[in-house]
Structure formats: C-alpha cells, structure tokens
C-alpha cells in the first residue's frame, strides 16, 4: 500500500476533475484561480502529482487526471455530496450553508462511514444541489439538463441542478430562491447577452446570463 493521500492532493484532484468535466484538459492557471493559490505553487504541486501518477501534464495541452487520480477525486466527491445531503436532510442546514462544512469533513470520514451515510439517507442519486453522487464502485451518472440561459421567454421550467462553483455567486442564487425543484418562469431575456428576468414563486428577479448557463432545468411539460 502506498502512502496516504494528503488533503492537499485530494483538493487538487477534485479541482482538476471539476475543471475537466466538459473538456479533456485544464490549465494550471485555471487550477490556481479556482483554488486561490499562486501559479508557481500550482506548477510545483502538479509536477509532484504527475510524478505520483495522479495527473497527466502535457506541456501544450494542460492537466488531466489519470485513472487513479479520477478514482480518488470521485471518492472524495462521493463523501462531500453524501455529507451535504445529510446536513440538509437531517441536520437542518440551508443549501447555502453546507459547502465549507462538507469540504472539511470529506477528507476525514472513512469509506465505511460514507457507505453507512448512503444507507441511512436511502441511497440518494443526487445531492441537494442536484449533483450526481458517485457510486461505491467509482462510477458516476451523467445527468443532462437544459441550461437556463437557453430557455425562451414564456417558458416554465423546474430547476434541477445548480452548477455554480463560486460560493459567493451560489449563495446569491440561493437568496433569489433559485434552488432545485423550484418552478421558475422565464419572463424576458435581454439582448446582447443581457440578464434573464424570472418569476420565482411570488418574486420577479434578474439573473446574470453567465450564471444562468450553470443552472440546469427541465421544461415543466417534460416533468411527470
């Protein structure tokens, strides 16, 4: 058995996973911006992760996970999302309150405890944010939703996934009442990449188009 994986390594691997969900490679500058650390620090860490067999670093292409790096990243994400689900469903946390708590706990709970949490929660498929929860065997479901930003005015949708990674923006979205299972009607879409005007329950709110790209929905008529 190799050396224990450090919390820092887990954080980097999860970050690379998140940044490469829709592309093959990510850049060291994007990793640095996401983690809020210096580019030289990221370059040095990526070099070590490459030597340890967790990532691939192609000079002209960027950084990607190896099979082992992906396995570790998904295991950490599994724990994070199960913890988040427990905090919301059983501990009375708000959706916008769980991120930091789950980030701390994801590195310390055992696989056994994660499996027990999954059983206690009734084997949830997604967390409260709408993210798929990786299975015990390391697989993860690919959920496809329509981006809110592409919805035409006059359409009623159900929010299914909040993919906003920046926590300040995420809290803002939650404050607007845009959370999973909420029914929202698109009232207007401003031209030239302007904001969307939405009816959220009894409120009318404006939402930045860039943020709306990271929110997944189902058109109401498609929902059972």
Tab-separated table of C-alpha atoms in Angstrom:
chain	number	residue	atom	x	y	z
A	1	UNK	CA	0.000	0.000	0.000
A	2	UNK	CA	1.313	3.431	-0.963
A	3	UNK	CA	1.477	6.490	1.259
A	4	UNK	CA	-1.768	8.062	2.425
A	5	UNK	CA	-3.190	10.668	0.103
A	6	UNK	CA	-2.979	14.107	1.690
A	7	UNK	CA	-5.854	16.565	1.970
A	8	UNK	CA	-3.980	18.916	-0.366
A	9	UNK	CA	-3.687	16.199	-3.011
A	10	UNK	CA	-7.385	15.386	-2.711
A	11	UNK	CA	-8.284	19.056	-3.141
A	12	UNK	CA	-6.187	19.339	-6.277
A	13	UNK	CA	-7.578	16.141	-7.799
A	14	UNK	CA	-11.176	17.189	-7.145
A	15	UNK	CA	-10.446	20.590	-8.669
A	16	UNK	CA	-8.975	19.029	-11.810
A	17	UNK	CA	-11.984	16.708	-12.046
A	18	UNK	CA	-14.429	19.609	-11.845
A	19	UNK	CA	-12.496	21.649	-14.402
A	20	UNK	CA	-12.297	18.760	-16.890
A	21	UNK	CA	-15.889	17.527	-16.822
A	22	UNK	CA	-16.586	19.057	-20.241
A	23	UNK	CA	-13.052	19.324	-21.659
A	24	UNK	CA	-10.080	16.953	-21.830
A	25	UNK	CA	-7.518	19.187	-20.136
A	26	UNK	CA	-7.454	22.163	-17.788
A	27	UNK	CA	-4.699	24.717	-17.280
A	28	UNK	CA	-2.527	25.403	-14.263
A	29	UNK	CA	-3.815	28.984	-14.305
A	30	UNK	CA	-7.421	27.775	-14.042
A	31	UNK	CA	-6.457	25.489	-11.153
A	32	UNK	CA	-4.723	28.399	-9.424
A	33	UNK	CA	-7.738	30.675	-9.898
A	34	UNK	CA	-10.164	28.029	-8.602
A	35	UNK	CA	-8.113	27.213	-5.505
A	36	UNK	CA	-6.982	30.791	-4.863
A	37	UNK	CA	-3.279	29.903	-4.772
A	38	UNK	CA	-0.276	31.170	-6.708
A	39	UNK	CA	0.623	29.825	-10.145
A	40	UNK	CA	4.143	28.740	-9.024
A	41	UNK	CA	2.595	26.741	-6.160
A	42	UNK	CA	0.208	25.020	-8.571
A	43	UNK	CA	3.015	24.257	-11.031
A	44	UNK	CA	5.087	22.647	-8.287
A	45	UNK	CA	2.122	20.626	-6.977
A	46	UNK	CA	1.143	19.459	-10.464
A	47	UNK	CA	4.723	18.318	-11.022
A	48	UNK	CA	4.543	16.179	-7.852
A	49	UNK	CA	1.104	14.811	-8.749
A	50	UNK	CA	2.436	13.837	-12.166
A	51	UNK	CA	5.384	12.018	-10.576
A	52	UNK	CA	2.978	10.220	-8.213
A	53	UNK	CA	0.801	9.074	-11.106
A	54	UNK	CA	-2.324	11.070	-10.267
A	55	UNK	CA	-2.341	13.517	-13.184
A	56	UNK	CA	-1.010	13.851	-16.710
A	57	UNK	CA	0.594	17.163	-17.620
A	58	UNK	CA	1.060	17.817	-21.314
A	59	UNK	CA	3.059	20.970	-21.923
A	60	UNK	CA	0.910	22.369	-24.742
A	61	UNK	CA	-2.419	20.882	-23.657
A	62	UNK	CA	-2.691	21.095	-19.891
A	63	UNK	CA	-3.558	18.886	-16.924
A	64	UNK	CA	-5.818	15.820	-16.825
A	65	UNK	CA	-6.480	13.063	-14.294
A	66	UNK	CA	-5.068	9.573	-14.603
A	67	UNK	CA	-7.374	6.652	-13.837
A	68	UNK	CA	-6.092	6.567	-10.244
A	69	UNK	CA	-6.447	10.322	-9.867
A	70	UNK	CA	-10.029	10.136	-11.110
A	71	UNK	CA	-10.806	7.302	-8.670
A	72	UNK	CA	-9.585	9.359	-5.724
A	73	UNK	CA	-11.382	12.511	-6.886
A	74	UNK	CA	-14.703	10.697	-7.276
A	75	UNK	CA	-14.357	9.078	-3.858
A	76	UNK	CA	-13.846	12.494	-2.263
A	77	UNK	CA	-16.789	13.925	-4.210
A	78	UNK	CA	-18.916	10.972	-3.093
A	79	UNK	CA	-18.171	11.782	0.544
A	80	UNK	CA	-18.723	15.511	0.031
A	81	UNK	CA	-22.099	15.043	-1.625
A	82	UNK	CA	-23.312	12.476	0.897
A	83	UNK	CA	-22.291	14.778	3.746
A	84	UNK	CA	-24.059	17.713	2.079
A	85	UNK	CA	-27.190	15.598	1.666
A	86	UNK	CA	-27.092	14.568	5.335
A	87	UNK	CA	-26.596	18.151	6.513
A	88	UNK	CA	-29.585	19.412	4.536
A	89	UNK	CA	-31.935	16.472	5.082
A	90	UNK	CA	-31.097	15.523	8.651
A	91	UNK	CA	-29.214	18.384	10.332
A	92	UNK	CA	-31.302	21.363	9.285
A	93	UNK	CA	-28.649	23.163	7.243
A	94	UNK	CA	-29.620	25.511	4.437
A	95	UNK	CA	-28.411	24.695	0.931
A	96	UNK	CA	-26.056	27.674	1.039
A	97	UNK	CA	-24.567	26.623	4.400
A	98	UNK	CA	-23.175	23.161	3.686
A	99	UNK	CA	-20.215	23.726	1.360
A	100	UNK	CA	-17.482	24.611	3.866
A	101	UNK	CA	-18.690	22.019	6.378
A	102	UNK	CA	-18.708	19.288	3.745
A	103	UNK	CA	-15.279	20.399	2.477
A	104	UNK	CA	-13.822	19.885	5.946
A	105	UNK	CA	-15.460	16.529	6.581
A	106	UNK	CA	-14.895	14.985	3.145
A	107	UNK	CA	-11.209	14.456	3.927
A	108	UNK	CA	-11.663	12.733	7.283
A	109	UNK	CA	-14.609	10.332	7.080
A	110	UNK	CA	-13.909	6.721	6.133
A	111	UNK	CA	-15.339	4.817	3.193
A	112	UNK	CA	-17.261	2.730	5.719
A	113	UNK	CA	-18.930	5.804	7.219
A	114	UNK	CA	-19.720	7.165	3.746
A	115	UNK	CA	-21.403	3.875	2.867
A	116	UNK	CA	-23.392	3.974	6.100
A	117	UNK	CA	-24.490	7.547	5.384
A	118	UNK	CA	-25.662	6.435	1.967
A	119	UNK	CA	-27.755	3.666	3.540
A	120	UNK	CA	-29.247	5.992	6.186
A	121	UNK	CA	-30.185	8.521	3.508
A	122	UNK	CA	-31.922	5.912	1.363
A	123	UNK	CA	-29.328	5.726	-1.425
A	124	UNK	CA	-29.817	9.224	-2.897
A	125	UNK	CA	-28.790	9.661	-6.528
A	126	UNK	CA	-28.134	13.408	-6.321
A	127	UNK	CA	-27.175	15.833	-3.577
A	128	UNK	CA	-29.295	18.867	-2.624
A	129	UNK	CA	-27.538	20.943	-5.289
A	130	UNK	CA	-28.510	18.438	-7.980
A	131	UNK	CA	-25.027	16.963	-8.406
A	132	UNK	CA	-24.888	13.205	-9.082
A	133	UNK	CA	-23.447	11.211	-6.176
A	134	UNK	CA	-20.703	8.809	-7.302
A	135	UNK	CA	-21.441	5.136	-6.639
A	136	UNK	CA	-19.348	2.882	-4.417
A	137	UNK	CA	-17.682	1.368	-7.490
A	138	UNK	CA	-16.417	4.758	-8.633
A	139	UNK	CA	-18.907	5.300	-11.440
A	140	UNK	CA	-20.960	8.469	-11.742
A	141	UNK	CA	-24.167	9.138	-13.618
A	142	UNK	CA	-24.147	11.652	-16.461
A	143	UNK	CA	-27.136	13.915	-15.928
A	144	UNK	CA	-28.218	16.079	-18.847
A	145	UNK	CA	-30.291	19.182	-18.277
A	146	UNK	CA	-31.088	22.217	-20.389
A	147	UNK	CA	-29.158	25.358	-19.380
A	148	UNK	CA	-31.485	28.011	-18.002
A	149	UNK	CA	-29.695	30.549	-20.204
A	150	UNK	CA	-31.061	28.868	-23.341
A	151	UNK	CA	-34.732	28.924	-22.297
A	152	UNK	CA	-37.058	31.150	-24.331
A	153	UNK	CA	-39.283	33.780	-22.711
A	154	UNK	CA	-42.702	32.481	-21.691
A	155	UNK	CA	-41.381	29.041	-20.750
A	156	UNK	CA	-41.917	27.481	-17.326
A	157	UNK	CA	-39.129	25.236	-16.046
A	158	UNK	CA	-38.160	23.248	-12.955
A	159	UNK	CA	-34.705	23.896	-11.517
A	160	UNK	CA	-32.757	20.632	-11.307
A	161	UNK	CA	-29.062	21.476	-10.923
A	162	UNK	CA	-27.090	24.430	-9.587
A	163	UNK	CA	-23.634	24.059	-11.115
A	164	UNK	CA	-22.303	27.410	-9.899
A	165	UNK	CA	-18.892	26.710	-8.326
A	166	UNK	CA	-18.136	30.173	-6.940
A	167	UNK	CA	-19.674	30.164	-3.467
A	168	UNK	CA	-20.462	33.876	-3.376
A	169	UNK	CA	-22.474	33.515	-6.598
A	170	UNK	CA	-24.003	30.288	-5.324
A	171	UNK	CA	-25.280	31.995	-2.183
A	172	UNK	CA	-26.682	34.801	-4.322
A	173	UNK	CA	-28.598	32.302	-6.473
A	174	UNK	CA	-29.993	30.660	-3.330
A	175	UNK	CA	-31.059	34.057	-1.966
A	176	UNK	CA	-33.052	34.579	-5.163
A	177	UNK	CA	-34.908	31.331	-4.393
A	178	UNK	CA	-33.420	29.529	-7.384
A	179	UNK	CA	-32.850	26.072	-5.893
A	180	UNK	CA	-33.554	22.522	-7.113
A	181	UNK	CA	-37.225	21.561	-7.522
A	182	UNK	CA	-38.317	25.209	-7.706
A	183	UNK	CA	-40.675	26.126	-10.560
A	184	UNK	CA	-39.482	29.212	-12.440
A	185	UNK	CA	-40.981	31.080	-15.379
A	186	UNK	CA	-38.746	32.937	-17.823
A	187	UNK	CA	-40.375	36.314	-18.401
A	188	UNK	CA	-37.772	38.030	-20.562
A	189	UNK	CA	-34.276	37.566	-21.975
A	190	UNK	CA	-32.375	40.782	-22.612
A	191	UNK	CA	-30.475	41.051	-25.926
A	192	UNK	CA	-26.692	41.172	-26.321
A	193	UNK	CA	-26.094	38.539	-23.641
A	194	UNK	CA	-28.072	40.532	-21.081
A	195	UNK	CA	-29.789	39.139	-17.972
A	196	UNK	CA	-32.842	36.921	-17.710
A	197	UNK	CA	-35.947	38.174	-15.928
A	198	UNK	CA	-37.552	35.344	-13.963
A	199	UNK	CA	-40.701	34.768	-11.942
A	200	UNK	CA	-39.609	32.793	-8.879
A	201	UNK	CA	-42.676	31.981	-6.796
A	202	UNK	CA	-44.081	35.443	-5.946
A	203	UNK	CA	-40.925	37.374	-6.864
A	204	UNK	CA	-39.571	38.809	-10.090
A	205	UNK	CA	-35.772	38.648	-10.238
A	206	UNK	CA	-32.990	39.356	-12.718
A	207	UNK	CA	-30.261	36.763	-13.217
A	208	UNK	CA	-26.926	37.189	-14.966
A	209	UNK	CA	-26.744	35.211	-18.223
A	210	UNK	CA	-23.357	33.705	-17.289
A	211	UNK	CA	-24.734	32.318	-14.036
A	212	UNK	CA	-27.822	31.027	-15.870
A	213	UNK	CA	-25.561	28.894	-18.089
A	214	UNK	CA	-24.567	26.916	-14.970
A	215	UNK	CA	-28.144	26.191	-13.872
A	216	UNK	CA	-29.764	23.063	-15.309
A	217	UNK	CA	-33.519	22.807	-15.785
A	218	UNK	CA	-36.300	20.622	-17.152
A	219	UNK	CA	-39.110	22.240	-19.098
A	220	UNK	CA	-42.213	21.852	-16.926
A	221	UNK	CA	-44.186	19.955	-19.554
A	222	UNK	CA	-41.445	17.304	-19.587
A	223	UNK	CA	-41.723	16.657	-15.854
A	224	UNK	CA	-44.044	13.927	-14.600
